[in-house]
């Protein structure tokens, strides 16, 4: 009798051990390997889910954005903090709710009106449209900027024209020498620049710099933008975006110069 009880106890202990060492839900795994674009991850510390795009974690507000729960990888909060803050410039993403496609420039989504602008369809990662709409609003939403970072250089695919961002708007660069030499530039759809601020997917680029944006030109002239007009100011203890002097002097002219309305010397 005691032997039978011993055997039963052994079987019970083995069953308990199996439960303790069994893996979690079939949808969850853990990894320390690099995470390819498209991977869903869960921060086990906070329970938040993200999708990797351009190496960065883009918040998933609801599984419904992807047609239901998807397989995901568990990572620690410390691991999450080691990932890039924003997707790599040049990354293409598509909002699941709208189908809108964007190209990342300066951490922000710049609208792609047609694949023709890039010679045809390109590899794209689907992300939660809500993450795009709430870009830059703090916390989990901060892995996408709402507007490109200052001093982000872009090139319009249709024209080859180069711009640098200041206060969320593209300021024309007539010559690389005007901004201290050639810089890496992200190719973007020219339509996103021409239609900046016109609503919907175009609103991730401003037409005129944000009110109070400070500018500096290579000759050490300082300006501040108010209602689209660049006004000369005295140098101060503040960070300014380097822009082409001709973009200030030709402000208000049509075409590429029109992202400033005028200037006051």
mmCIF file of C-alpha atoms in Angstrom:
data_model
loop_
_atom_site.group_PDB
_atom_site.id
_atom_site.type_symbol
_atom_site.label_atom_id
_atom_site.label_comp_id
_atom_site.label_asym_id
_atom_site.label_seq_id
_atom_site.Cartn_x
_atom_site.Cartn_y
_atom_site.Cartn_z
ATOM 1 C CA UNK A 1 0.000 0.000 0.000
ATOM 2 C CA UNK A 2 2.760 2.421 0.954
ATOM 3 C CA UNK A 3 4.570 1.548 -2.313
ATOM 4 C CA UNK A 4 1.426 2.390 -4.305
ATOM 5 C CA UNK A 5 1.146 5.736 -2.530
ATOM 6 C CA UNK A 6 4.794 6.413 -3.299
ATOM 7 C CA UNK A 7 4.289 5.710 -6.977
ATOM 8 C CA UNK A 8 1.229 7.973 -7.083
ATOM 9 C CA UNK A 9 3.134 10.743 -5.344
ATOM 10 C CA UNK A 10 5.980 10.416 -7.868
ATOM 11 C CA UNK A 11 3.547 10.634 -10.783
ATOM 12 C CA UNK A 12 1.914 13.696 -9.199
ATOM 13 C CA UNK A 13 5.266 15.424 -8.693
ATOM 14 C CA UNK A 14 6.246 14.762 -12.323
ATOM 15 C CA UNK A 15 2.949 16.245 -13.522
ATOM 16 C CA UNK A 16 3.459 19.379 -11.413
ATOM 17 C CA UNK A 17 7.025 19.739 -12.703
ATOM 18 C CA UNK A 18 5.766 19.485 -16.287
ATOM 19 C CA UNK A 19 3.244 22.278 -15.667
ATOM 20 C CA UNK A 20 5.907 24.529 -14.140
ATOM 21 C CA UNK A 21 8.296 24.117 -17.067
ATOM 22 C CA UNK A 22 5.652 24.166 -19.811
ATOM 23 C CA UNK A 23 5.908 27.143 -22.255
ATOM 24 C CA UNK A 24 3.430 30.018 -22.066
ATOM 25 C CA UNK A 25 0.717 30.753 -24.628
ATOM 26 C CA UNK A 26 1.376 29.419 -28.109
ATOM 27 C CA UNK A 27 1.458 33.003 -29.401
ATOM 28 C CA UNK A 28 4.340 34.089 -27.167
ATOM 29 C CA UNK A 29 8.053 33.329 -27.396
ATOM 30 C CA UNK A 30 11.145 35.008 -25.996
ATOM 31 C CA UNK A 31 14.295 36.067 -27.807
ATOM 32 C CA UNK A 32 17.539 37.949 -27.496
ATOM 33 C CA UNK A 33 18.084 38.011 -31.276
ATOM 34 C CA UNK A 34 17.682 41.078 -33.528
ATOM 35 C CA UNK A 35 14.025 41.655 -34.384
ATOM 36 C CA UNK A 36 13.146 41.886 -38.089
ATOM 37 C CA UNK A 37 10.582 44.343 -39.383
ATOM 38 C CA UNK A 38 7.040 43.053 -38.994
ATOM 39 C CA UNK A 39 7.767 41.284 -35.698
ATOM 40 C CA UNK A 40 5.197 41.808 -32.947
ATOM 41 C CA UNK A 41 6.714 42.199 -29.483
ATOM 42 C CA UNK A 42 5.261 42.469 -25.991
ATOM 43 C CA UNK A 43 6.912 44.399 -23.191
ATOM 44 C CA UNK A 44 6.484 41.876 -20.359
ATOM 45 C CA UNK A 45 7.058 44.625 -17.802
ATOM 46 C CA UNK A 46 4.131 46.777 -18.979
ATOM 47 C CA UNK A 47 2.144 44.366 -21.167
ATOM 48 C CA UNK A 48 2.227 46.795 -24.117
ATOM 49 C CA UNK A 49 2.423 45.370 -27.644
ATOM 50 C CA UNK A 50 4.434 46.905 -30.483
ATOM 51 C CA UNK A 51 5.324 46.060 -34.089
ATOM 52 C CA UNK A 52 8.854 46.509 -35.344
ATOM 53 C CA UNK A 53 9.198 48.861 -38.330
ATOM 54 C CA UNK A 54 12.545 50.246 -39.402
ATOM 55 C CA UNK A 55 14.022 48.630 -36.291
ATOM 56 C CA UNK A 56 11.809 50.650 -33.903
ATOM 57 C CA UNK A 57 8.790 49.534 -31.849
ATOM 58 C CA UNK A 58 5.505 51.054 -33.096
ATOM 59 C CA UNK A 59 2.683 50.802 -30.562
ATOM 60 C CA UNK A 60 -0.272 48.495 -31.250
ATOM 61 C CA UNK A 61 -3.360 50.027 -29.635
ATOM 62 C CA UNK A 62 -5.586 47.027 -30.448
ATOM 63 C CA UNK A 63 -5.164 43.631 -32.115
ATOM 64 C CA UNK A 64 -8.203 44.499 -34.220
ATOM 65 C CA UNK A 65 -5.896 46.704 -36.299
ATOM 66 C CA UNK A 66 -4.340 43.462 -37.581
ATOM 67 C CA UNK A 67 -7.456 41.326 -37.863
ATOM 68 C CA UNK A 68 -7.001 39.708 -34.448
ATOM 69 C CA UNK A 69 -4.205 38.543 -32.188
ATOM 70 C CA UNK A 70 -0.918 37.687 -33.873
ATOM 71 C CA UNK A 71 2.110 35.677 -32.707
ATOM 72 C CA UNK A 72 4.424 37.862 -30.666
ATOM 73 C CA UNK A 73 7.785 37.801 -28.922
ATOM 74 C CA UNK A 74 8.163 38.656 -25.239
ATOM 75 C CA UNK A 75 10.978 41.042 -24.345
ATOM 76 C CA UNK A 76 11.881 42.786 -21.126
ATOM 77 C CA UNK A 77 11.275 46.498 -20.635
ATOM 78 C CA UNK A 78 15.056 46.932 -20.486
ATOM 79 C CA UNK A 79 15.338 45.292 -23.927
ATOM 80 C CA UNK A 80 12.613 47.565 -25.275
ATOM 81 C CA UNK A 81 14.599 50.608 -24.185
ATOM 82 C CA UNK A 82 17.607 49.438 -26.230
ATOM 83 C CA UNK A 83 15.634 49.516 -29.495
ATOM 84 C CA UNK A 84 15.898 52.556 -31.794
ATOM 85 C CA UNK A 85 13.645 55.424 -30.740
ATOM 86 C CA UNK A 86 12.309 55.998 -34.269
ATOM 87 C CA UNK A 87 12.186 53.931 -37.477
ATOM 88 C CA UNK A 88 15.199 54.238 -39.740
ATOM 89 C CA UNK A 89 14.874 57.013 -42.316
ATOM 90 C CA UNK A 90 13.642 55.597 -45.621
ATOM 91 C CA UNK A 91 11.386 52.972 -44.013
ATOM 92 C CA UNK A 92 7.999 52.542 -45.699
ATOM 93 C CA UNK A 93 4.976 51.939 -43.456
ATOM 94 C CA UNK A 94 1.268 51.506 -44.186
ATOM 95 C CA UNK A 95 -1.599 52.364 -41.831
ATOM 96 C CA UNK A 96 -3.862 49.342 -41.442
ATOM 97 C CA UNK A 97 -7.135 51.291 -41.143
ATOM 98 C CA UNK A 98 -6.630 53.584 -44.153
ATOM 99 C CA UNK A 99 -4.117 51.871 -46.402
ATOM 100 C CA UNK A 100 -2.149 55.146 -46.503
ATOM 101 C CA UNK A 101 1.549 54.599 -47.186
ATOM 102 C CA UNK A 102 4.254 56.798 -45.707
ATOM 103 C CA UNK A 103 8.022 57.035 -45.832
ATOM 104 C CA UNK A 104 9.857 57.811 -42.634
ATOM 105 C CA UNK A 105 12.005 60.953 -42.699
ATOM 106 C CA UNK A 106 13.376 62.480 -39.517
ATOM 107 C CA UNK A 107 11.344 59.990 -37.501
ATOM 108 C CA UNK A 108 8.023 61.107 -39.035
ATOM 109 C CA UNK A 109 5.676 59.629 -41.661
ATOM 110 C CA UNK A 110 5.773 61.542 -44.957
ATOM 111 C CA UNK A 111 2.858 60.587 -47.208
ATOM 112 C CA UNK A 112 3.381 58.556 -50.382
ATOM 113 C CA UNK A 113 0.634 59.523 -52.828
ATOM 114 C CA UNK A 114 1.751 57.044 -55.478
ATOM 115 C CA UNK A 115 4.317 54.256 -55.762
ATOM 116 C CA UNK A 116 5.310 55.781 -59.095
ATOM 117 C CA UNK A 117 7.259 58.360 -57.090
ATOM 118 C CA UNK A 118 9.612 55.518 -56.091
ATOM 119 C CA UNK A 119 9.673 53.512 -59.313
ATOM 120 C CA UNK A 120 7.033 51.030 -58.157
ATOM 121 C CA UNK A 121 5.903 49.267 -54.970
ATOM 122 C CA UNK A 122 8.472 48.926 -52.196
ATOM 123 C CA UNK A 123 8.687 46.631 -49.124
ATOM 124 C CA UNK A 124 6.297 48.044 -46.530
ATOM 125 C CA UNK A 125 5.427 47.233 -42.914
ATOM 126 C CA UNK A 126 1.795 47.505 -41.822
ATOM 127 C CA UNK A 127 1.379 49.443 -38.568
ATOM 128 C CA UNK A 128 -1.563 50.572 -36.443
ATOM 129 C CA UNK A 129 -2.992 53.734 -38.030
ATOM 130 C CA UNK A 130 -3.780 55.004 -34.530
ATOM 131 C CA UNK A 131 -0.032 55.091 -33.806
ATOM 132 C CA UNK A 132 0.427 57.372 -36.818
ATOM 133 C CA UNK A 133 -2.452 59.646 -35.839
ATOM 134 C CA UNK A 134 -1.183 59.932 -32.246
ATOM 135 C CA UNK A 135 2.477 60.316 -33.210
ATOM 136 C CA UNK A 136 4.504 62.336 -30.728
ATOM 137 C CA UNK A 137 1.803 62.510 -28.047
ATOM 138 C CA UNK A 138 3.968 60.998 -25.347
ATOM 139 C CA UNK A 139 4.667 57.634 -23.770
ATOM 140 C CA UNK A 140 4.000 54.664 -26.066
ATOM 141 C CA UNK A 141 3.159 56.988 -28.972
ATOM 142 C CA UNK A 142 6.616 58.583 -29.027
ATOM 143 C CA UNK A 143 8.248 56.096 -31.395
ATOM 144 C CA UNK A 144 6.964 58.148 -34.342
ATOM 145 C CA UNK A 145 7.328 61.934 -34.583
ATOM 146 C CA UNK A 146 4.358 63.900 -35.893
ATOM 147 C CA UNK A 147 6.594 66.107 -38.094
ATOM 148 C CA UNK A 148 10.143 65.429 -39.279
ATOM 149 C CA UNK A 149 12.892 66.519 -36.905
ATOM 150 C CA UNK A 150 14.644 69.829 -37.558
ATOM 151 C CA UNK A 151 17.622 69.573 -39.917
ATOM 152 C CA UNK A 152 16.211 66.502 -41.689
ATOM 153 C CA UNK A 153 17.148 66.698 -45.353
ATOM 154 C CA UNK A 154 14.769 65.349 -47.995
ATOM 155 C CA UNK A 155 14.723 65.257 -51.776
ATOM 156 C CA UNK A 156 11.528 65.399 -53.844
ATOM 157 C CA UNK A 157 11.479 62.456 -56.229
ATOM 158 C CA UNK A 158 9.730 64.297 -59.043
ATOM 159 C CA UNK A 159 11.987 67.365 -59.046
ATOM 160 C CA UNK A 160 15.230 66.402 -57.318
ATOM 161 C CA UNK A 161 14.822 69.531 -55.170
ATOM 162 C CA UNK A 162 16.394 69.328 -51.712
ATOM 163 C CA UNK A 163 14.858 70.749 -48.541
ATOM 164 C CA UNK A 164 15.783 70.880 -44.880
ATOM 165 C CA UNK A 165 13.083 70.723 -42.218
ATOM 166 C CA UNK A 166 12.638 73.559 -39.749
ATOM 167 C CA UNK A 167 9.658 73.741 -37.422
ATOM 168 C CA UNK A 168 8.000 70.872 -39.270
ATOM 169 C CA UNK A 169 8.203 72.531 -42.716
ATOM 170 C CA UNK A 170 10.528 71.974 -45.699
ATOM 171 C CA UNK A 171 12.851 74.923 -46.453
ATOM 172 C CA UNK A 172 14.463 74.839 -49.889
ATOM 173 C CA UNK A 173 18.217 74.270 -50.237
ATOM 174 C CA UNK A 174 19.430 75.818 -53.488
ATOM 175 C CA UNK A 175 22.994 74.587 -53.069
ATOM 176 C CA UNK A 176 24.677 72.228 -50.606
ATOM 177 C CA UNK A 177 27.348 74.841 -49.958
ATOM 178 C CA UNK A 178 24.642 77.094 -48.464
ATOM 179 C CA UNK A 179 24.233 74.652 -45.560
ATOM 180 C CA UNK A 180 27.868 73.736 -45.069
ATOM 181 C CA UNK A 181 28.187 70.826 -47.483
ATOM 182 C CA UNK A 182 26.311 67.815 -48.777
ATOM 183 C CA UNK A 183 24.272 65.744 -46.293
ATOM 184 C CA UNK A 184 22.339 62.480 -46.527
ATOM 185 C CA UNK A 185 18.833 63.153 -47.849
ATOM 186 C CA UNK A 186 15.730 60.946 -47.810
ATOM 187 C CA UNK A 187 13.867 60.688 -51.103
ATOM 188 C CA UNK A 188 10.198 61.576 -50.527
ATOM 189 C CA UNK A 189 7.138 62.073 -52.697
ATOM 190 C CA UNK A 190 7.212 65.653 -53.987
ATOM 191 C CA UNK A 191 3.425 65.748 -53.620
ATOM 192 C CA UNK A 192 3.823 65.458 -49.833
ATOM 193 C CA UNK A 193 5.852 68.692 -49.854
ATOM 194 C CA UNK A 194 3.667 70.562 -52.356
ATOM 195 C CA UNK A 195 0.458 69.636 -50.473
ATOM 196 C CA UNK A 196 1.902 70.018 -46.975
ATOM 197 C CA UNK A 197 -0.642 70.895 -44.306
ATOM 198 C CA UNK A 198 -3.630 70.386 -46.609
ATOM 199 C CA UNK A 199 -5.276 67.788 -44.391
ATOM 200 C CA UNK A 200 -5.412 64.049 -43.820
ATOM 201 C CA UNK A 201 -2.185 62.188 -44.569
ATOM 202 C CA UNK A 202 -0.513 65.427 -45.745
ATOM 203 C CA UNK A 203 -0.587 66.946 -42.267
ATOM 204 C CA UNK A 204 2.639 65.287 -41.130
ATOM 205 C CA UNK A 205 4.451 68.026 -43.047
ATOM 206 C CA UNK A 206 3.671 71.671 -42.254
ATOM 207 C CA UNK A 207 3.565 74.172 -45.114
ATOM 208 C CA UNK A 208 5.174 76.959 -43.042
ATOM 209 C CA UNK A 209 7.451 76.496 -40.025
ATOM 210 C CA UNK A 210 5.819 76.403 -36.623
ATOM 211 C CA UNK A 211 5.355 79.774 -34.952
ATOM 212 C CA UNK A 212 8.575 80.917 -33.250
ATOM 213 C CA UNK A 213 10.897 78.567 -35.136
ATOM 214 C CA UNK A 214 14.458 79.964 -34.949
ATOM 215 C CA UNK A 215 16.608 79.884 -38.092
ATOM 216 C CA UNK A 216 20.235 80.685 -38.804
ATOM 217 C CA UNK A 217 22.054 81.156 -42.094
ATOM 218 C CA UNK A 218 25.663 80.321 -42.843
ATOM 219 C CA UNK A 219 26.667 84.001 -42.531
ATOM 220 C CA UNK A 220 25.494 83.928 -38.884
ATOM 221 C CA UNK A 221 22.299 85.884 -39.421
ATOM 222 C CA UNK A 222 19.525 84.781 -37.072
ATOM 223 C CA UNK A 223 15.804 84.799 -37.793
ATOM 224 C CA UNK A 224 12.571 83.726 -36.144
ATOM 225 C CA UNK A 225 9.455 82.682 -38.026
ATOM 226 C CA UNK A 226 6.066 84.211 -37.238
ATOM 227 C CA UNK A 227 3.029 83.510 -39.425
ATOM 228 C CA UNK A 228 5.340 82.292 -42.161
ATOM 229 C CA UNK A 229 7.529 85.420 -42.152
ATOM 230 C CA UNK A 230 11.225 85.240 -41.207
ATOM 231 C CA UNK A 231 12.210 88.226 -39.065
ATOM 232 C CA UNK A 232 15.812 89.129 -38.305
ATOM 233 C CA UNK A 233 16.747 88.863 -34.619
ATOM 234 C CA UNK A 234 19.859 89.234 -32.522
ATOM 235 C CA UNK A 235 21.870 86.074 -31.789
ATOM 236 C CA UNK A 236 20.817 84.397 -28.557
ATOM 237 C CA UNK A 237 21.299 81.335 -26.417
ATOM 238 C CA UNK A 238 18.988 79.055 -28.381
ATOM 239 C CA UNK A 239 19.238 76.257 -30.900
ATOM 240 C CA UNK A 240 18.511 77.276 -34.495
ATOM 241 C CA UNK A 241 18.108 75.315 -37.719
ATOM 242 C CA UNK A 242 20.651 76.095 -40.427
ATOM 243 C CA UNK A 243 18.892 77.104 -43.647
ATOM 244 C CA UNK A 244 19.874 78.471 -47.051
ATOM 245 C CA UNK A 245 20.035 82.286 -46.968
ATOM 246 C CA UNK A 246 18.418 82.379 -50.424
ATOM 247 C CA UNK A 247 15.380 80.570 -48.998
ATOM 248 C CA UNK A 248 14.926 83.538 -46.650
ATOM 249 C CA UNK A 249 15.709 86.263 -49.169
ATOM 250 C CA UNK A 250 13.449 84.693 -51.830
ATOM 251 C CA UNK A 251 10.630 83.964 -49.372
ATOM 252 C CA UNK A 252 7.217 84.399 -50.934
ATOM 253 C CA UNK A 253 8.333 83.537 -54.439
ATOM 254 C CA UNK A 254 6.387 80.675 -56.057
ATOM 255 C CA UNK A 255 7.356 77.026 -56.136
ATOM 256 C CA UNK A 256 10.138 75.776 -53.895
ATOM 257 C CA UNK A 257 10.533 79.172 -52.170
ATOM 258 C CA UNK A 258 6.928 79.345 -50.982
ATOM 259 C CA UNK A 259 7.411 77.626 -47.596
ATOM 260 C CA UNK A 260 8.237 81.064 -46.202
ATOM 261 C CA UNK A 261 5.896 83.962 -46.943
ATOM 262 C CA UNK A 262 8.441 86.785 -46.668
ATOM 263 C CA UNK A 263 11.291 88.190 -44.615
ATOM 264 C CA UNK A 264 12.041 91.286 -42.553
ATOM 265 C CA UNK A 265 15.713 92.215 -42.382
#
